[in-house]
XYZ file of C-alpha atoms in Angstrom:
57
model
C 0.000 0.000 0.000
C 1.269 3.446 -0.860
C 2.308 5.548 2.142
C 0.118 8.460 1.018
C -2.946 6.232 0.801
C -2.200 4.776 4.233
C -1.847 8.295 5.646
C -5.174 9.295 4.080
C -6.978 6.258 5.488
C -5.469 6.763 8.940
C -6.322 10.461 9.056
C -9.832 9.801 7.755
C -10.426 7.194 10.456
C -9.029 9.426 13.192
C -11.254 12.328 12.170
C -14.311 10.121 11.644
C -14.173 8.326 14.996
C -12.668 11.070 17.145
C -14.762 13.939 15.891
C -17.781 11.653 15.618
C -17.529 10.931 19.328
C -17.234 14.653 20.019
C -20.364 15.322 17.963
C -22.246 12.616 19.858
C -21.179 14.170 23.175
C -22.016 17.645 21.875
C -23.275 20.175 24.382
C -24.259 17.449 26.826
C -20.766 16.896 28.259
C -21.273 15.918 31.863
C -24.624 14.293 31.149
C -25.169 10.593 30.468
C -23.450 10.630 27.049
C -19.917 9.523 26.252
C -18.285 12.549 27.865
C -14.713 13.738 27.631
C -13.246 10.363 28.570
C -15.232 8.656 25.825
C -13.975 11.171 23.282
C -10.398 10.545 24.380
C -10.912 6.779 24.128
C -12.373 7.165 20.633
C -9.299 9.064 19.444
C -6.982 6.546 21.100
C -8.771 3.496 19.747
C -8.790 4.984 16.240
C -5.013 5.396 16.428
C -4.520 1.850 17.751
C -6.827 0.362 15.109
C -5.000 2.101 12.284
C -1.595 1.170 13.710
C -2.619 -2.494 13.687
C -4.419 -2.227 10.364
C -1.912 -0.354 8.229
C 1.150 -0.165 10.469
C 3.294 -2.381 8.264
C 3.420 0.248 5.500
């Protein structure tokens, strides 16, 4: 896989999952939604998933 394509896929996944979790939390941070910790976990898990998925590039 080309390094540029791998970078695109990794960045796309990071933005999709990380910012998606932030959108889900929205203005209700502190309520019963995912919260700040859930947003942080979403960013972290996106990085780990892409490292395992396309890390050999």
